[in-house]
C-alpha cells in the first residue's frame, strides 16, 4: 500500500493490514506525519520500513508550517 493522506469522508483503513475502522476497531494516525492510520502498534511497526521516507518528508513540512 502507498502512503496517501486519509480524508475524513473516505472509508478509513489500516495502512498495513487494510482493516476497516469501526466502533470496535479504532484507527490511530501516525503521530509524526498524520498521513496514514493504523489499527495498532504491531501494524505501525510492520509498515514502518515502507512509510519512513514519506513520513519524514511530511513531518518536516508540518514543522516548517508551525515555524511560519
CSV table of N, CA, C and O in Angstrom, one decimal:
chain,number,residue,atom,x,y,z
A,1,UNK,N,0.8,-1.2,0.0
A,1,UNK,CA,0.0,0.0,0.0
A,1,UNK,C,0.9,1.2,0.0
A,1,UNK,O,1.9,1.3,0.6
A,2,UNK,N,0.4,2.3,-0.6
A,2,UNK,CA,1.1,3.5,-0.6
A,2,UNK,C,0.7,4.4,0.5
A,2,UNK,O,-0.3,4.2,1.1
A,3,UNK,N,1.5,5.4,0.8
A,3,UNK,CA,1.2,6.3,1.9
A,3,UNK,C,0.5,7.5,1.3
A,3,UNK,O,1.2,8.4,0.8
A,4,UNK,N,-0.8,7.5,1.4
A,4,UNK,CA,-1.5,8.6,0.9
A,4,UNK,C,-2.3,9.2,2.0
A,4,UNK,O,-2.7,8.5,3.0
A,5,UNK,N,-2.6,10.5,2.0
A,5,UNK,CA,-3.3,11.2,3.1
A,5,UNK,C,-4.7,10.6,3.2
A,5,UNK,O,-5.3,10.2,2.2
A,6,UNK,N,-5.2,10.5,4.4
A,6,UNK,CA,-6.5,10.0,4.6
A,6,UNK,C,-7.4,11.2,4.9
A,6,UNK,O,-7.1,12.1,5.5
A,7,UNK,N,-8.6,11.1,4.3
A,7,UNK,CA,-9.6,12.1,4.4
A,7,UNK,C,-10.7,11.7,5.4
A,7,UNK,O,-10.8,10.5,5.7
A,8,UNK,N,-11.4,12.7,5.9
A,8,UNK,CA,-12.5,12.4,6.8
A,8,UNK,C,-13.7,11.7,6.2
A,8,UNK,O,-14.4,10.9,6.8
A,9,UNK,N,-13.9,11.9,4.9
A,9,UNK,CA,-15.0,11.4,4.2
A,9,UNK,C,-14.7,10.0,3.5
A,9,UNK,O,-15.6,9.4,3.0
A,10,UNK,N,-13.5,9.6,3.6
A,10,UNK,CA,-13.0,8.3,3.0
A,10,UNK,C,-13.1,7.2,4.0
A,10,UNK,O,-12.9,7.4,5.2
A,11,UNK,N,-13.5,6.0,3.5
A,11,UNK,CA,-13.5,4.8,4.5
A,11,UNK,C,-12.1,4.7,5.0
A,11,UNK,O,-11.2,4.5,4.2
A,12,UNK,N,-12.0,4.7,6.3
A,12,UNK,CA,-10.6,4.6,6.9
A,12,UNK,C,-10.2,3.1,7.0
A,12,UNK,O,-11.0,2.3,7.3
A,13,UNK,N,-8.9,2.9,6.7
A,13,UNK,CA,-8.4,1.5,6.8
A,13,UNK,C,-7.0,1.6,7.3
A,13,UNK,O,-6.3,2.6,7.0
A,14,UNK,N,-6.5,0.6,7.9
A,14,UNK,CA,-5.2,0.5,8.4
A,14,UNK,C,-4.2,0.4,7.2
A,14,UNK,O,-4.5,-0.3,6.2
A,15,UNK,N,-3.2,1.2,7.2
A,15,UNK,CA,-2.2,1.3,6.1
A,15,UNK,C,-1.5,0.0,5.9
A,15,UNK,O,-1.0,-0.3,4.9
A,16,UNK,N,-1.4,-0.8,7.0
A,16,UNK,CA,-0.6,-2.1,6.9
A,16,UNK,C,-1.5,-3.3,6.5
A,16,UNK,O,-1.3,-3.9,5.5
A,17,UNK,N,-2.5,-3.5,7.3
A,17,UNK,CA,-3.3,-4.7,7.1
A,17,UNK,C,-4.6,-4.5,6.3
A,17,UNK,O,-5.3,-5.4,5.8
A,18,UNK,N,-5.1,-3.2,6.2
A,18,UNK,CA,-6.3,-2.9,5.5
A,18,UNK,C,-7.6,-3.0,6.3
A,18,UNK,O,-8.6,-2.9,5.7
A,19,UNK,N,-7.4,-3.3,7.6
A,19,UNK,CA,-8.6,-3.5,8.4
A,19,UNK,C,-9.4,-2.2,8.5
A,19,UNK,O,-8.8,-1.1,8.7
A,20,UNK,N,-10.7,-2.2,8.3
A,20,UNK,CA,-11.5,-1.0,8.3
A,20,UNK,C,-11.7,-0.5,9.7
A,20,UNK,O,-11.9,-1.3,10.6
A,21,UNK,N,-11.8,0.8,9.9
A,21,UNK,CA,-12.1,1.4,11.1
A,21,UNK,C,-13.5,1.3,11.5
A,21,UNK,O,-14.4,1.3,10.5
A,22,UNK,N,-13.9,1.1,12.7
A,22,UNK,CA,-15.3,1.0,13.1
A,22,UNK,C,-15.4,1.3,14.6
A,22,UNK,O,-14.4,1.8,15.2
A,23,UNK,N,-16.5,1.1,15.2
A,23,UNK,CA,-16.7,1.3,16.6
A,23,UNK,C,-15.8,0.4,17.4
A,23,UNK,O,-15.4,0.8,18.5
A,24,UNK,N,-15.6,-0.8,16.9
A,24,UNK,CA,-14.7,-1.8,17.6
A,24,UNK,C,-13.3,-1.5,17.4
A,24,UNK,O,-12.5,-1.6,18.3
A,25,UNK,N,-12.9,-1.3,16.1
A,25,UNK,CA,-11.5,-1.0,15.7
A,25,UNK,C,-11.3,0.5,15.6
A,25,UNK,O,-11.7,1.1,14.6
A,26,UNK,N,-10.6,1.0,16.5
A,26,UNK,CA,-10.2,2.5,16.5
A,26,UNK,C,-8.9,2.6,15.8
A,26,UNK,O,-7.9,2.1,16.3
A,27,UNK,N,-8.9,3.3,14.7
A,27,UNK,CA,-7.6,3.6,14.0
A,27,UNK,C,-6.9,4.8,14.5
A,27,UNK,O,-7.6,5.8,14.9
A,28,UNK,N,-5.6,4.8,14.6
A,28,UNK,CA,-4.9,5.9,15.2
A,28,UNK,C,-3.9,6.4,14.1
A,28,UNK,O,-3.3,5.7,13.3
A,29,UNK,N,-3.8,7.8,14.0
A,29,UNK,CA,-3.0,8.4,13.0
A,29,UNK,C,-1.5,8.2,13.3
A,29,UNK,O,-1.1,8.0,14.5
A,30,UNK,N,-0.7,8.2,12.3
A,30,UNK,CA,0.8,8.2,12.5
A,30,UNK,C,1.0,9.6,13.3
A,30,UNK,O,0.6,10.6,12.8
A,31,UNK,N,1.7,9.5,14.4
A,31,UNK,CA,1.8,10.7,15.2
A,31,UNK,C,2.8,11.7,14.6
A,31,UNK,O,2.6,12.9,14.9
A,32,UNK,N,3.7,11.3,13.8
A,32,UNK,CA,4.6,12.2,13.2
A,32,UNK,C,4.1,13.0,12.0
A,32,UNK,O,4.2,14.2,11.9
A,33,UNK,N,3.4,12.3,11.1
A,33,UNK,CA,3.0,12.9,9.8
A,33,UNK,C,1.5,13.0,9.6
A,33,UNK,O,1.0,13.8,8.8
A,34,UNK,N,0.7,12.2,10.3
A,34,UNK,CA,-0.7,12.2,10.2
A,34,UNK,C,-1.2,11.8,8.8
A,34,UNK,O,-2.3,12.1,8.4
A,35,UNK,N,-0.4,11.1,8.0
A,35,UNK,CA,-0.7,10.7,6.6
A,35,UNK,C,-1.5,9.4,6.6
A,35,UNK,O,-2.4,9.3,5.8
A,36,UNK,N,-1.2,8.5,7.5
A,36,UNK,CA,-1.8,7.2,7.4
A,36,UNK,C,-2.3,6.8,8.8
A,36,UNK,O,-2.0,7.5,9.8
A,37,UNK,N,-3.2,5.8,8.9
A,37,UNK,CA,-3.8,5.3,10.1
A,37,UNK,C,-3.4,3.9,10.3
A,37,UNK,O,-3.2,3.1,9.3
A,38,UNK,N,-3.3,3.5,11.6
A,38,UNK,CA,-3.0,2.1,11.9
A,38,UNK,C,-4.0,1.6,13.0
A,38,UNK,O,-4.5,2.3,13.8
A,39,UNK,N,-4.2,0.3,12.9
A,39,UNK,CA,-5.1,-0.4,13.9
A,39,UNK,C,-4.4,-0.7,15.2
A,39,UNK,O,-5.1,-0.9,16.2
A,40,UNK,N,-3.1,-0.7,15.1
A,40,UNK,CA,-2.3,-1.0,16.4
A,40,UNK,C,-0.8,-0.8,16.2
A,40,UNK,O,-0.4,-0.5,15.1
A,41,UNK,N,-0.1,-0.9,17.3
A,41,UNK,CA,1.3,-0.7,17.3
A,41,UNK,C,2.0,-1.7,16.4
A,41,UNK,O,3.0,-1.4,15.7
A,42,UNK,N,1.5,-3.0,16.4
A,42,UNK,CA,2.2,-4.0,15.6
A,42,UNK,C,2.1,-3.7,14.1
A,42,UNK,O,3.1,-3.8,13.4
A,43,UNK,N,1.0,-3.2,13.6
A,43,UNK,CA,0.9,-2.8,12.2
A,43,UNK,C,1.7,-1.6,11.9
A,43,UNK,O,2.3,-1.5,10.9
A,44,UNK,N,1.8,-0.7,12.8
A,44,UNK,CA,2.6,0.5,12.6
A,44,UNK,C,4.1,0.1,12.5
A,44,UNK,O,4.8,0.6,11.6
A,45,UNK,N,4.6,-0.8,13.4
A,45,UNK,CA,5.9,-1.3,13.3
A,45,UNK,C,6.2,-2.0,12.0
A,45,UNK,O,7.3,-1.9,11.4
A,46,UNK,N,5.3,-2.9,11.6
A,46,UNK,CA,5.4,-3.7,10.4
A,46,UNK,C,5.5,-2.8,9.1
A,46,UNK,O,6.2,-3.1,8.2
A,47,UNK,N,4.8,-1.7,9.1
A,47,UNK,CA,4.7,-0.8,8.0
A,47,UNK,C,5.7,0.3,8.0
A,47,UNK,O,5.9,1.0,7.0
A,48,UNK,N,6.5,0.4,9.0
A,48,UNK,CA,7.5,1.5,9.2
A,48,UNK,C,8.5,1.6,8.1
A,48,UNK,O,8.8,2.7,7.6
A,49,UNK,N,9.0,0.4,7.6
A,49,UNK,CA,10.0,0.5,6.6
A,49,UNK,C,9.5,1.1,5.3
A,49,UNK,O,10.2,1.9,4.7
A,50,UNK,N,8.3,0.8,5.0
A,50,UNK,CA,7.7,1.4,3.7
A,50,UNK,C,7.3,2.8,3.9
A,50,UNK,O,7.3,3.6,3.0
A,51,UNK,N,6.9,3.2,5.1
A,51,UNK,CA,6.4,4.5,5.4
A,51,UNK,C,7.4,5.6,5.8
A,51,UNK,O,7.1,6.8,5.7
A,52,UNK,N,8.6,5.2,6.2
A,52,UNK,CA,9.6,6.1,6.8
A,52,UNK,C,9.9,7.3,5.9
A,52,UNK,O,9.9,8.4,6.4
A,53,UNK,N,10.1,7.1,4.6
A,53,UNK,CA,10.5,8.2,3.7
A,53,UNK,C,9.4,9.3,3.6
A,53,UNK,O,9.7,10.5,3.8
A,54,UNK,N,8.2,8.8,3.3
A,54,UNK,CA,7.1,9.8,3.2
A,54,UNK,C,6.8,10.4,4.6
A,54,UNK,O,6.4,11.6,4.6
A,55,UNK,N,7.0,9.7,5.7
A,55,UNK,CA,6.7,10.2,7.0
A,55,UNK,C,7.7,11.3,7.3
A,55,UNK,O,7.3,12.4,7.8
A,56,UNK,N,9.0,11.1,7.1
A,56,UNK,CA,10.0,12.2,7.4
A,56,UNK,C,9.7,13.4,6.6
A,56,UNK,O,9.8,14.5,7.1
A,57,UNK,N,9.4,13.2,5.3
A,57,UNK,CA,9.1,14.4,4.4
A,57,UNK,C,7.9,15.2,4.9
A,57,UNK,O,8.0,16.4,5.1
A,58,UNK,N,6.8,14.5,5.2
A,58,UNK,CA,5.6,15.2,5.7
A,58,UNK,C,5.8,15.8,7.1
A,58,UNK,O,5.4,16.9,7.4
A,59,UNK,N,6.6,15.1,8.0
A,59,UNK,CA,6.8,15.7,9.3
A,59,UNK,C,7.6,17.0,9.2
A,59,UNK,O,7.4,17.9,9.9
A,60,UNK,N,8.6,17.0,8.3
A,60,UNK,CA,9.4,18.2,8.1
A,60,UNK,C,8.5,19.4,7.5
A,60,UNK,O,8.7,20.5,8.0
A,61,UNK,N,7.6,19.0,6.6
A,61,UNK,CA,6.7,20.1,6.1
A,61,UNK,C,5.8,20.6,7.3
A,61,UNK,O,5.6,21.8,7.3
A,62,UNK,N,5.3,19.7,8.1
A,62,UNK,CA,4.5,20.2,9.2
A,62,UNK,C,5.3,21.1,10.2
A,62,UNK,O,4.8,22.1,10.7
A,63,UNK,N,6.5,20.7,10.4
A,63,UNK,CA,7.4,21.5,11.3
A,63,UNK,C,7.6,22.9,10.7
A,63,UNK,O,7.6,23.9,11.4
A,64,UNK,N,7.8,22.9,9.4
A,64,UNK,CA,8.0,24.2,8.7
A,64,UNK,C,6.8,25.1,8.8
A,64,UNK,O,6.9,26.3,9.0
A,65,UNK,N,5.6,24.5,8.7
A,65,UNK,CA,4.4,25.2,8.7
A,65,UNK,C,4.2,25.8,10.1
A,65,UNK,O,3.7,26.9,10.3
A,66,UNK,N,4.6,25.1,11.2
A,66,UNK,CA,4.5,25.6,12.5
A,66,UNK,C,5.4,26.8,12.8
A,66,UNK,O,5.1,27.7,13.6
A,67,UNK,N,6.6,26.8,12.1
A,67,UNK,CA,7.5,27.8,12.3
A,67,UNK,C,7.1,29.1,11.7
A,67,UNK,O,7.4,30.2,12.2
A,68,UNK,N,6.3,29.1,10.6
A,68,UNK,CA,5.8,30.3,9.9
A,68,UNK,C,4.5,30.6,10.2
A,68,UNK,O,3.6,30.3,10.7
